[in-house]
mmCIF file of C-alpha atoms in Angstrom:
data_model
loop_
_atom_site.group_PDB
_atom_site.id
_atom_site.type_symbol
_atom_site.label_atom_id
_atom_site.label_comp_id
_atom_site.label_asym_id
_atom_site.label_seq_id
_atom_site.Cartn_x
_atom_site.Cartn_y
_atom_site.Cartn_z
ATOM 1 C CA MET C 1 15.520 21.211 -6.989
ATOM 2 C CA MET C 2 17.635 21.411 -3.841
ATOM 3 C CA PRO C 3 21.409 21.154 -4.353
ATOM 4 C CA ASP C 4 21.808 17.958 -2.228
ATOM 5 C CA SER C 5 25.562 18.551 -1.973
ATOM 6 C CA PHE C 6 26.054 15.302 -0.056
ATOM 7 C CA ARG C 7 23.941 13.163 -2.417
ATOM 8 C CA ALA C 8 21.837 12.119 0.563
ATOM 9 C CA THR C 9 18.446 11.531 -1.093
ATOM 10 C CA ARG C 10 17.276 7.975 -0.541
ATOM 11 C CA SER C 11 13.966 6.072 -0.459
ATOM 12 C CA LEU C 12 12.194 4.217 2.351
ATOM 13 C CA PRO C 13 10.697 0.744 1.787
ATOM 14 C CA ASP C 14 7.377 2.325 0.754
ATOM 15 C CA GLY C 15 9.109 4.525 -1.843
ATOM 16 C CA THR C 16 8.956 7.781 0.145
ATOM 17 C CA ARG C 17 12.069 9.882 -0.360
ATOM 18 C CA PHE C 18 14.098 11.319 2.525
ATOM 19 C CA LEU C 19 17.456 12.938 3.239
ATOM 20 C CA SER C 20 19.635 10.182 4.692
ATOM 21 C CA LEU C 21 22.046 11.030 7.498
ATOM 22 C CA PRO C 22 24.168 7.891 6.937
ATOM 23 C CA ALA C 23 24.408 8.710 3.222
ATOM 24 C CA ALA C 24 25.428 12.305 3.966
ATOM 25 C CA GLU C 25 28.112 11.075 6.352
ATOM 26 C CA ALA C 26 29.448 8.656 3.738
ATOM 27 C CA ALA C 27 29.624 11.541 1.255
ATOM 28 C CA GLY C 28 31.792 13.683 3.540
ATOM 29 C CA ALA C 29 29.353 15.678 5.680
ATOM 30 C CA GLY C 30 31.304 14.770 8.809
ATOM 31 C CA PRO C 31 30.920 12.301 11.693
ATOM 32 C CA LEU C 32 27.139 12.621 11.916
ATOM 33 C CA SER C 33 26.676 9.229 13.587
ATOM 34 C CA ARG C 34 28.701 10.428 16.584
ATOM 35 C CA LEU C 35 26.544 13.506 17.083
ATOM 36 C CA PRO C 36 23.876 13.586 19.804
ATOM 37 C CA HIS C 37 20.438 12.694 18.479
ATOM 38 C CA ALA C 38 19.127 16.246 18.850
ATOM 39 C CA SER C 39 22.002 17.561 16.719
ATOM 40 C CA ARG C 40 21.259 14.990 14.022
ATOM 41 C CA VAL C 41 17.699 16.290 13.802
ATOM 42 C CA LEU C 42 19.151 19.763 13.167
ATOM 43 C CA VAL C 43 21.478 18.319 10.505
ATOM 44 C CA GLU C 44 18.550 16.734 8.654
ATOM 45 C CA ASN C 45 16.776 20.085 8.759
ATOM 46 C CA LEU C 46 19.796 21.704 7.100
ATOM 47 C CA LEU C 47 20.141 18.987 4.452
ATOM 48 C CA ARG C 48 16.479 19.332 3.542
ATOM 49 C CA HIS C 49 16.578 23.120 3.244
ATOM 50 C CA GLU C 50 19.933 23.462 1.507
ATOM 51 C CA ASN C 51 19.575 26.005 -1.279
ATOM 52 C CA GLY C 52 23.103 27.384 -1.705
ATOM 53 C CA ARG C 53 22.088 30.733 -0.198
ATOM 54 C CA THR C 54 20.472 30.770 3.248
ATOM 55 C CA VAL C 55 21.466 27.143 3.843
ATOM 56 C CA THR C 56 24.729 25.756 2.503
ATOM 57 C CA SER C 57 26.925 22.705 2.914
ATOM 58 C CA ASP C 58 29.131 24.819 5.192
ATOM 59 C CA HIS C 59 26.277 24.973 7.718
ATOM 60 C CA VAL C 60 26.088 21.177 7.712
ATOM 61 C CA ARG C 61 29.838 20.851 8.252
ATOM 62 C CA ALA C 62 29.838 23.470 11.031
ATOM 63 C CA LEU C 63 27.204 21.469 12.915
ATOM 64 C CA ALA C 64 28.939 18.161 12.230
ATOM 65 C CA GLU C 65 32.230 19.584 13.497
ATOM 66 C CA ARG C 66 30.541 21.215 16.535
ATOM 67 C CA ASP C 67 31.814 24.680 15.662
ATOM 68 C CA THR C 68 30.085 26.614 18.450
ATOM 69 C CA THR C 69 31.271 29.939 16.988
ATOM 70 C CA ALA C 70 29.048 29.378 13.943
ATOM 71 C CA SER C 71 25.334 30.009 13.546
ATOM 72 C CA ILE C 72 22.927 27.821 11.602
ATOM 73 C CA PRO C 73 19.421 28.408 10.230
ATOM 74 C CA PHE C 74 16.561 26.264 11.488
ATOM 75 C CA TYR C 75 13.193 25.870 9.774
ATOM 76 C CA PRO C 76 10.537 24.440 12.138
ATOM 77 C CA GLU C 77 7.834 22.273 10.608
ATOM 78 C CA ARG C 78 5.071 23.636 12.823
ATOM 79 C CA ILE C 79 4.148 26.659 14.916
ATOM 80 C CA LEU C 80 2.298 25.983 18.173
ATOM 81 C CA LEU C 81 0.238 28.915 19.437
ATOM 82 C CA GLN C 82 -1.718 29.341 22.631
ATOM 83 C CA ASP C 83 -4.500 31.911 22.565
ATOM 84 C CA ALA C 84 -2.993 34.599 24.814
ATOM 85 C CA SER C 85 0.117 35.036 22.655
ATOM 86 C CA GLY C 86 -1.106 33.376 19.461
ATOM 87 C CA ILE C 87 -4.017 35.659 18.609
ATOM 88 C CA PRO C 88 -1.643 38.670 18.307
ATOM 89 C CA VAL C 89 0.473 36.588 15.892
ATOM 90 C CA LEU C 90 -2.601 35.955 13.740
ATOM 91 C CA ALA C 91 -3.497 39.655 13.883
ATOM 92 C CA ASP C 92 0.017 40.537 12.680
ATOM 93 C CA LEU C 93 -0.284 38.113 9.773
ATOM 94 C CA VAL C 94 -3.633 39.595 8.767
ATOM 95 C CA THR C 95 -2.191 43.108 8.944
ATOM 96 C CA LEU C 96 0.771 42.088 6.763
ATOM 97 C CA ALA C 97 -1.554 40.695 4.098
ATOM 98 C CA GLU C 98 -3.788 43.774 4.138
ATOM 99 C CA ARG C 99 -0.810 46.109 3.907
ATOM 100 C CA ALA C 100 0.605 44.114 0.991
ATOM 101 C CA ALA C 101 -2.718 44.485 -0.842
ATOM 102 C CA GLU C 102 -2.721 48.239 -0.180
ATOM 103 C CA LEU C 103 0.739 48.467 -1.772
ATOM 104 C CA GLY C 104 -0.402 46.559 -4.839
ATOM 105 C CA LEU C 105 1.527 43.426 -3.869
ATOM 106 C CA ASP C 106 0.283 39.863 -3.856
ATOM 107 C CA PRO C 107 -1.086 39.162 -0.335
ATOM 108 C CA THR C 108 -0.207 35.485 -0.720
ATOM 109 C CA SER C 109 3.477 36.483 -0.746
ATOM 110 C CA VAL C 110 3.154 37.163 2.992
ATOM 111 C CA ALA C 111 0.825 34.248 3.759
ATOM 112 C CA PRO C 112 1.906 31.636 6.344
ATOM 113 C CA LYS C 113 3.975 28.841 4.843
ATOM 114 C CA ARG C 114 4.078 26.599 7.915
ATOM 115 C CA ARG C 115 1.372 24.636 9.643
ATOM 116 C CA MET C 116 0.007 26.486 12.668
ATOM 117 C CA ASP C 117 -1.975 25.015 15.561
ATOM 118 C CA LEU C 118 -3.662 27.435 17.971
ATOM 119 C CA VAL C 119 -5.056 25.975 21.182
ATOM 120 C CA VAL C 120 -7.473 28.067 23.235
ATOM 121 C CA ASP C 121 -6.421 27.224 26.781
ATOM 122 C CA HIS C 122 -4.704 30.164 28.487
ATOM 123 C CA ALA C 123 -7.105 33.125 28.581
ATOM 124 C CA LEU C 124 -10.146 31.315 29.962
ATOM 125 C CA GLU C 125 -12.424 32.515 32.751
ATOM 126 C CA LEU C 126 -14.316 30.141 35.027
ATOM 127 C CA ASP C 127 -17.497 30.955 36.897
ATOM 128 C CA LEU C 128 -18.473 27.602 38.376
ATOM 129 C CA ALA C 129 -16.616 24.634 39.807
ATOM 130 C CA GLY C 130 -17.399 21.453 41.697
ATOM 131 C CA SER C 131 -20.667 20.550 40.020
ATOM 132 C CA ALA C 132 -21.731 18.276 37.177
ATOM 133 C CA GLY C 133 -22.856 21.204 35.042
ATOM 134 C CA ALA C 134 -19.836 23.432 35.676
ATOM 135 C CA ALA C 135 -17.916 22.581 32.496
ATOM 136 C CA GLY C 136 -20.874 23.180 30.202
ATOM 137 C CA HIS C 137 -21.833 26.396 31.981
ATOM 138 C CA ASN C 138 -18.286 27.749 31.821
ATOM 139 C CA LEU C 139 -17.978 26.989 28.098
ATOM 140 C CA ASP C 140 -21.295 28.688 27.332
ATOM 141 C CA ARG C 141 -20.219 31.770 29.292
ATOM 142 C CA GLU C 142 -16.809 31.741 27.595
ATOM 143 C CA TYR C 143 -18.331 31.817 24.111
ATOM 144 C CA ASP C 144 -20.798 34.546 25.127
ATOM 145 C CA ARG C 145 -18.208 36.664 26.924
ATOM 146 C CA HIS C 146 -15.625 36.513 24.140
ATOM 147 C CA ALA C 147 -17.785 36.082 21.047
ATOM 148 C CA GLY C 148 -15.645 38.506 19.043
ATOM 149 C CA ARG C 149 -12.511 36.477 19.741
ATOM 150 C CA TYR C 150 -14.096 33.274 18.435
ATOM 151 C CA ARG C 151 -15.538 34.969 15.347
ATOM 152 C CA PHE C 152 -12.020 36.175 14.553
ATOM 153 C CA LEU C 153 -10.525 32.699 15.028
ATOM 154 C CA ARG C 154 -13.167 31.083 12.830
ATOM 155 C CA TRP C 155 -12.560 33.702 10.145
ATOM 156 C CA ALA C 156 -8.764 33.273 10.437
ATOM 157 C CA GLN C 157 -9.134 29.545 9.708
ATOM 158 C CA THR C 158 -10.800 30.419 6.407
ATOM 159 C CA ARG C 159 -8.067 32.978 5.639
ATOM 160 C CA PHE C 160 -5.059 30.765 6.458
ATOM 161 C CA GLY C 161 -5.289 27.246 5.064
ATOM 162 C CA GLY C 162 -2.565 25.857 7.325
ATOM 163 C CA LEU C 163 -4.195 27.050 10.563
ATOM 164 C CA ARG C 164 -6.029 24.682 12.906
ATOM 165 C CA VAL C 165 -7.821 26.093 15.943
ATOM 166 C CA VAL C 166 -8.547 23.841 18.916
ATOM 167 C CA PRO C 167 -11.522 25.249 20.874
ATOM 168 C CA PRO C 168 -11.622 25.520 24.669
ATOM 169 C CA GLY C 169 -12.517 22.507 26.750
ATOM 170 C CA ILE C 170 -10.404 20.012 24.769
ATOM 171 C CA GLY C 171 -7.082 20.263 26.624
ATOM 172 C CA ILE C 172 -4.011 22.403 27.151
ATOM 173 C CA CYS C 173 -1.634 23.094 24.272
ATOM 174 C CA HIS C 174 1.300 21.010 25.566
ATOM 175 C CA GLN C 175 -0.889 17.996 26.320
ATOM 176 C CA LEU C 176 -2.465 18.125 22.853
ATOM 177 C CA ASN C 177 0.915 18.677 21.220
ATOM 178 C CA LEU C 178 2.166 15.495 22.868
ATOM 179 C CA GLU C 179 -0.946 13.345 22.400
ATOM 180 C CA VAL C 180 -2.309 14.513 19.037
ATOM 181 C CA LEU C 181 -0.537 17.263 17.125
ATOM 182 C CA ALA C 182 3.054 16.003 16.946
ATOM 183 C CA ASP C 183 3.968 13.668 14.084
ATOM 184 C CA VAL C 184 7.521 12.742 15.232
ATOM 185 C CA VAL C 185 8.131 11.958 11.567
ATOM 186 C CA THR C 186 6.186 14.017 9.045
ATOM 187 C CA GLY C 187 5.152 12.174 5.899
ATOM 188 C CA GLY C 188 4.532 13.384 2.385
ATOM 189 C CA PRO C 189 6.619 13.316 -0.773
ATOM 190 C CA LEU C 190 9.660 13.870 1.465
ATOM 191 C CA ALA C 191 9.695 12.216 4.908
ATOM 192 C CA ARG C 192 11.308 14.358 7.603
ATOM 193 C CA PHE C 193 11.710 14.889 11.321
ATOM 194 C CA ASP C 194 8.880 16.800 12.953
ATOM 195 C CA SER C 195 9.889 20.025 14.729
ATOM 196 C CA VAL C 196 8.077 22.906 16.345
ATOM 197 C CA VAL C 197 8.466 26.315 17.939
ATOM 198 C CA GLY C 198 5.762 27.603 20.238
ATOM 199 C CA THR C 199 4.690 30.856 21.834
ATOM 200 C CA ASP C 200 5.077 29.330 25.285
ATOM 201 C CA SER C 201 8.324 28.605 27.104
ATOM 202 C CA HIS C 202 7.213 25.101 28.048
ATOM 203 C CA THR C 203 6.973 23.980 24.425
ATOM 204 C CA THR C 204 10.008 21.844 25.365
ATOM 205 C CA MET C 205 7.561 19.310 26.789
ATOM 206 C CA ILE C 206 7.420 17.852 23.253
ATOM 207 C CA ASN C 207 11.107 16.891 23.529
ATOM 208 C CA ALA C 208 9.814 13.881 25.493
ATOM 209 C CA LEU C 209 8.502 12.481 22.194
ATOM 210 C CA SER C 210 11.806 12.999 20.348
ATOM 211 C CA VAL C 211 10.532 16.139 18.628
ATOM 212 C CA ALA C 212 12.869 19.136 18.467
ATOM 213 C CA GLY C 213 11.112 22.223 19.773
ATOM 214 C CA TRP C 214 11.305 25.170 22.141
ATOM 215 C CA GLY C 215 9.558 28.406 23.025
ATOM 216 C CA VAL C 216 9.967 31.649 21.076
ATOM 217 C CA GLY C 217 8.532 35.159 21.145
ATOM 218 C CA GLY C 218 5.711 36.386 18.960
ATOM 219 C CA ILE C 219 7.986 38.070 16.392
ATOM 220 C CA GLU C 220 10.024 34.878 15.926
ATOM 221 C CA ALA C 221 6.840 32.832 15.654
ATOM 222 C CA THR C 222 5.460 35.172 12.994
ATOM 223 C CA ALA C 223 8.708 35.017 11.003
ATOM 224 C CA ALA C 224 8.815 31.213 11.257
ATOM 225 C CA ALA C 225 5.191 30.973 10.098
ATOM 226 C CA LEU C 226 6.158 33.015 7.033
ATOM 227 C CA GLY C 227 8.869 30.492 6.215
ATOM 228 C CA GLU C 228 11.833 32.433 7.544
ATOM 229 C CA PRO C 229 14.570 30.542 9.403
ATOM 230 C CA ILE C 230 15.398 30.930 13.064
ATOM 231 C CA LEU C 231 19.117 31.494 13.540
ATOM 232 C CA LEU C 232 20.803 29.696 16.414
ATOM 233 C CA ARG C 233 24.368 29.191 17.490
ATOM 234 C CA VAL C 234 25.664 25.645 16.978
ATOM 235 C CA PRO C 235 24.645 24.258 20.368
ATOM 236 C CA GLU C 236 26.684 22.396 22.898
ATOM 237 C CA VAL C 237 24.902 19.244 24.017
ATOM 238 C CA VAL C 238 25.097 18.045 27.602
ATOM 239 C CA GLY C 239 24.440 14.355 27.971
ATOM 240 C CA VAL C 240 22.592 13.233 31.096
ATOM 241 C CA ARG C 241 23.237 9.530 31.559
ATOM 242 C CA LEU C 242 20.464 7.931 33.572
ATOM 243 C CA THR C 243 20.995 4.641 35.392
ATOM 244 C CA GLY C 244 18.894 2.577 37.777
ATOM 245 C CA SER C 245 15.192 3.078 38.374
ATOM 246 C CA THR C 246 13.103 5.112 40.777
ATOM 247 C CA ARG C 247 12.105 3.639 44.124
ATOM 248 C CA PRO C 248 8.464 2.997 45.029
ATOM 249 C CA GLY C 249 6.690 6.232 45.910
ATOM 250 C CA VAL C 250 9.087 8.452 43.911
ATOM 251 C CA LEU C 251 7.225 10.315 41.177
ATOM 252 C CA ALA C 252 8.238 11.857 37.848
ATOM 253 C CA THR C 253 7.912 15.281 39.489
ATOM 254 C CA ASP C 254 10.557 14.245 42.034
ATOM 255 C CA VAL C 255 12.916 13.295 39.191
ATOM 256 C CA ALA C 256 12.152 16.528 37.324
ATOM 257 C CA LEU C 257 12.833 18.707 40.387
ATOM 258 C CA THR C 258 16.019 16.812 41.217
ATOM 259 C CA LEU C 259 17.254 17.277 37.646
ATOM 260 C CA ALA C 260 16.301 20.975 37.673
ATOM 261 C CA ALA C 261 18.510 21.543 40.722
ATOM 262 C CA LEU C 262 21.330 19.415 39.279
ATOM 263 C CA LEU C 263 21.313 21.101 35.872
ATOM 264 C CA ARG C 264 21.051 24.643 37.235
ATOM 265 C CA ALA C 265 24.086 23.948 39.402
ATOM 266 C CA HIS C 266 25.977 22.476 36.446
ATOM 267 C CA GLY C 267 25.109 25.293 34.027
ATOM 268 C CA VAL C 268 23.211 24.454 30.837
ATOM 269 C CA VAL C 269 21.898 27.866 29.727
ATOM 270 C CA GLN C 270 21.453 27.969 25.924
ATOM 271 C CA ARG C 271 22.703 24.393 25.685
ATOM 272 C CA ILE C 272 20.767 21.280 24.730
ATOM 273 C CA VAL C 273 20.305 18.597 27.359
ATOM 274 C CA GLU C 274 19.939 15.061 26.020
ATOM 275 C CA PHE C 275 18.996 12.093 28.187
ATOM 276 C CA HIS C 276 20.419 8.649 27.538
ATOM 277 C CA GLY C 277 21.630 5.541 29.333
ATOM 278 C CA PRO C 278 20.017 2.341 30.652
ATOM 279 C CA GLY C 279 17.751 4.218 33.059
ATOM 280 C CA LEU C 280 15.908 5.788 30.131
ATOM 281 C CA ALA C 281 13.948 2.595 29.484
ATOM 282 C CA THR C 282 12.307 2.879 32.923
ATOM 283 C CA LEU C 283 10.705 6.239 32.109
ATOM 284 C CA ALA C 284 7.413 6.267 30.216
ATOM 285 C CA VAL C 285 6.710 9.096 27.780
ATOM 286 C CA PRO C 286 4.429 10.965 30.253
ATOM 287 C CA ASP C 287 7.248 10.846 32.828
ATOM 288 C CA ARG C 288 9.679 12.147 30.224
ATOM 289 C CA ALA C 289 7.224 14.931 29.423
ATOM 290 C CA THR C 290 7.227 16.016 33.076
ATOM 291 C CA ILE C 291 11.028 16.257 32.940
ATOM 292 C CA ALA C 292 11.203 17.985 29.534
ATOM 293 C CA ASN C 293 8.590 20.528 30.613
ATOM 294 C CA MET C 294 11.082 21.863 33.179
ATOM 295 C CA ALA C 295 13.762 22.877 30.643
ATOM 296 C CA PRO C 296 13.012 26.623 31.007
ATOM 297 C CA GLU C 297 13.687 26.343 34.747
ATOM 298 C CA TYR C 298 17.339 25.531 34.102
ATOM 299 C CA GLY C 299 17.743 27.552 30.906
ATOM 300 C CA ALA C 300 18.295 24.739 28.412
ATOM 301 C CA THR C 301 17.151 25.185 24.823
ATOM 302 C CA MET C 302 15.825 21.632 24.820
ATOM 303 C CA ALA C 303 15.579 18.639 27.162
ATOM 304 C CA TYR C 304 15.643 15.978 24.473
ATOM 305 C CA PHE C 305 14.774 12.290 24.759
ATOM 306 C CA PRO C 306 15.954 10.138 21.811
ATOM 307 C CA ALA C 307 13.400 7.810 20.262
ATOM 308 C CA ASP C 308 13.178 4.232 21.534
ATOM 309 C CA THR C 309 10.591 1.488 22.004
ATOM 310 C CA ARG C 310 8.834 3.598 24.651
ATOM 311 C CA THR C 311 8.358 6.330 22.035
ATOM 312 C CA LEU C 312 6.974 3.940 19.435
ATOM 313 C CA ASP C 313 4.647 2.253 21.939
ATOM 314 C CA TYR C 314 3.263 5.647 22.980
ATOM 315 C CA LEU C 315 2.636 6.618 19.354
ATOM 316 C CA ALA C 316 0.759 3.370 18.760
ATOM 317 C CA ARG C 317 -1.360 3.856 21.892
ATOM 318 C CA THR C 318 -2.292 7.385 20.855
ATOM 319 C CA GLY C 319 -3.397 6.360 17.378
ATOM 320 C CA ARG C 320 -0.400 7.375 15.305
ATOM 321 C CA PRO C 321 1.285 5.100 12.728
ATOM 322 C CA ALA C 322 4.320 3.717 14.564
ATOM 323 C CA GLY C 323 5.373 1.436 11.679
ATOM 324 C CA PRO C 324 6.361 4.106 9.101
ATOM 325 C CA ILE C 325 7.941 6.159 11.880
ATOM 326 C CA ARG C 326 10.026 3.147 12.946
ATOM 327 C CA ASP C 327 11.151 2.645 9.326
ATOM 328 C CA TYR C 328 12.297 6.240 9.050
ATOM 329 C CA LEU C 329 14.083 6.299 12.414
ATOM 330 C CA THR C 330 15.832 3.013 11.588
ATOM 331 C CA ALA C 331 16.980 4.312 8.200
ATOM 332 C CA GLN C 332 18.397 7.407 9.920
ATOM 333 C CA GLY C 333 20.244 5.354 12.534
ATOM 334 C CA MET C 334 18.217 6.980 15.307
ATOM 335 C CA LEU C 335 17.235 3.744 17.054
ATOM 336 C CA SER C 336 20.821 2.604 17.571
ATOM 337 C CA ALA C 337 21.800 1.741 21.149
ATOM 338 C CA THR C 338 25.284 3.220 20.628
ATOM 339 C CA GLU C 339 25.752 6.253 22.856
ATOM 340 C CA PRO C 340 26.938 9.352 20.952
ATOM 341 C CA ASP C 341 29.671 11.779 21.922
ATOM 342 C CA TYR C 342 28.553 14.668 24.124
ATOM 343 C CA ASP C 343 30.227 18.000 24.827
ATOM 344 C CA ASP C 344 29.701 17.458 28.526
ATOM 345 C CA LEU C 345 28.389 14.604 30.625
ATOM 346 C CA ILE C 346 26.378 14.270 33.854
ATOM 347 C CA GLU C 347 25.227 11.047 35.508
ATOM 348 C CA LEU C 348 22.196 10.451 37.692
ATOM 349 C CA ASP C 349 21.214 7.203 39.353
ATOM 350 C CA LEU C 350 17.416 7.303 39.434
ATOM 351 C CA GLY C 351 17.540 5.083 42.492
ATOM 352 C CA THR C 352 19.026 7.977 44.495
ATOM 353 C CA VAL C 353 16.123 10.343 43.793
ATOM 354 C CA GLU C 354 14.053 11.089 46.891
ATOM 355 C CA ARG C 355 10.610 12.553 47.392
ATOM 356 C CA THR C 356 11.096 16.246 46.737
ATOM 357 C CA LEU C 357 9.272 19.469 47.567
ATOM 358 C CA SER C 358 9.937 22.606 45.584
ATOM 359 C CA GLY C 359 8.528 25.682 43.909
ATOM 360 C CA PRO C 360 6.547 27.065 42.375
ATOM 361 C CA SER C 361 8.541 30.318 42.448
ATOM 362 C CA ARG C 362 11.935 28.595 42.862
ATOM 363 C CA PRO C 363 11.616 25.039 41.542
ATOM 364 C CA HIS C 364 15.394 24.550 41.497
ATOM 365 C CA GLU C 365 15.580 24.817 45.292
ATOM 366 C CA THR C 366 14.649 21.324 46.344
ATOM 367 C CA LEU C 367 13.593 20.246 49.814
ATOM 368 C CA ARG C 368 13.103 16.753 51.197
ATOM 369 C CA PRO C 369 9.954 16.093 53.260
ATOM 370 C CA ALA C 370 12.232 14.941 56.087
ATOM 371 C CA ASP C 371 13.762 18.433 56.211
ATOM 372 C CA LEU C 372 10.458 20.164 56.869
ATOM 373 C CA ARG C 373 10.095 21.708 60.283
ATOM 374 C CA ARG C 374 7.483 20.220 62.539
ATOM 375 C CA PRO C 375 4.892 22.714 63.767
ATOM 376 C CA ALA C 376 5.505 23.986 67.278
ATOM 377 C CA THR C 377 3.385 22.408 69.990
ATOM 378 C CA GLY C 378 2.380 23.669 73.401
ATOM 379 C CA GLY C 379 -0.124 25.872 75.122
#
């Protein structure tokens, strides 16, 4: 049994237990309801993993009090792998198990303890394009060319029960994470916030769906898969208050590039960016995903969008149960319209965003189409 120092265990209407943030606050955990939403997700993670050793009530209080000199452990629910960096992670896990057996130890002691999703999308080679049969031809050649890779992945699925492999031709890892893989709220005997770390820097795209997540290296991913915590400094959270709405012809990429330039100039490295304000309701989840995907370009740990009706509508449209998720978010106070307290604050009127050109090597250096030089004319 977990210590539950703040007596936060409660039940949802359907009887599912969860660790209640309002209950923890009432029991002395600190002013959790004034924390940014992303920080509250981290608090719930601590409450759920409290064991008196690696996670203690002091970690909860340090986060509640925004003690940025302290470090806290974080246990992601899922590990997202793409093939180029994920297959080496699987190979490391296999090697660990084999070495444990050689030493007379139980191989299951070093088996993955977290759900892992590996999407084959990065290391693909294409031979044909622009014809009706191109996709089928390319897939056939891919399986022939890299037959050993796919035999290994199929075998790994039988070795690791929590591993799901998505074959090529289905979609890219971030798209599938957003549309299919993410739960937002994970069910079971104990309901909890979904969270993820991925072996790709643009894992932050999932922040658009109110899921905490960011990119890590292969060693961190392997450790997280084995159930080890990721240590992070209590983060400062920069609030970006959005007002207004975009003008006709202005795209989500224009907003993302404008924000990348704004946030790089402000300085948000190793901080969490959280979007809020009345302008948030004008951005659909795919637009938010375009913005969150850019977090690595300005150095933020996350570019987090709190849950709202747009989030729930998107979940319903993509075949996920919005009702139980709404119940959980409501019980946690995560659907409140009250704006939290941020460590720093930036404002952006979406109506001021213009069509923007930038990148790809320097996406933070924005350029308006009107500033482009006209080609020289003459004989």
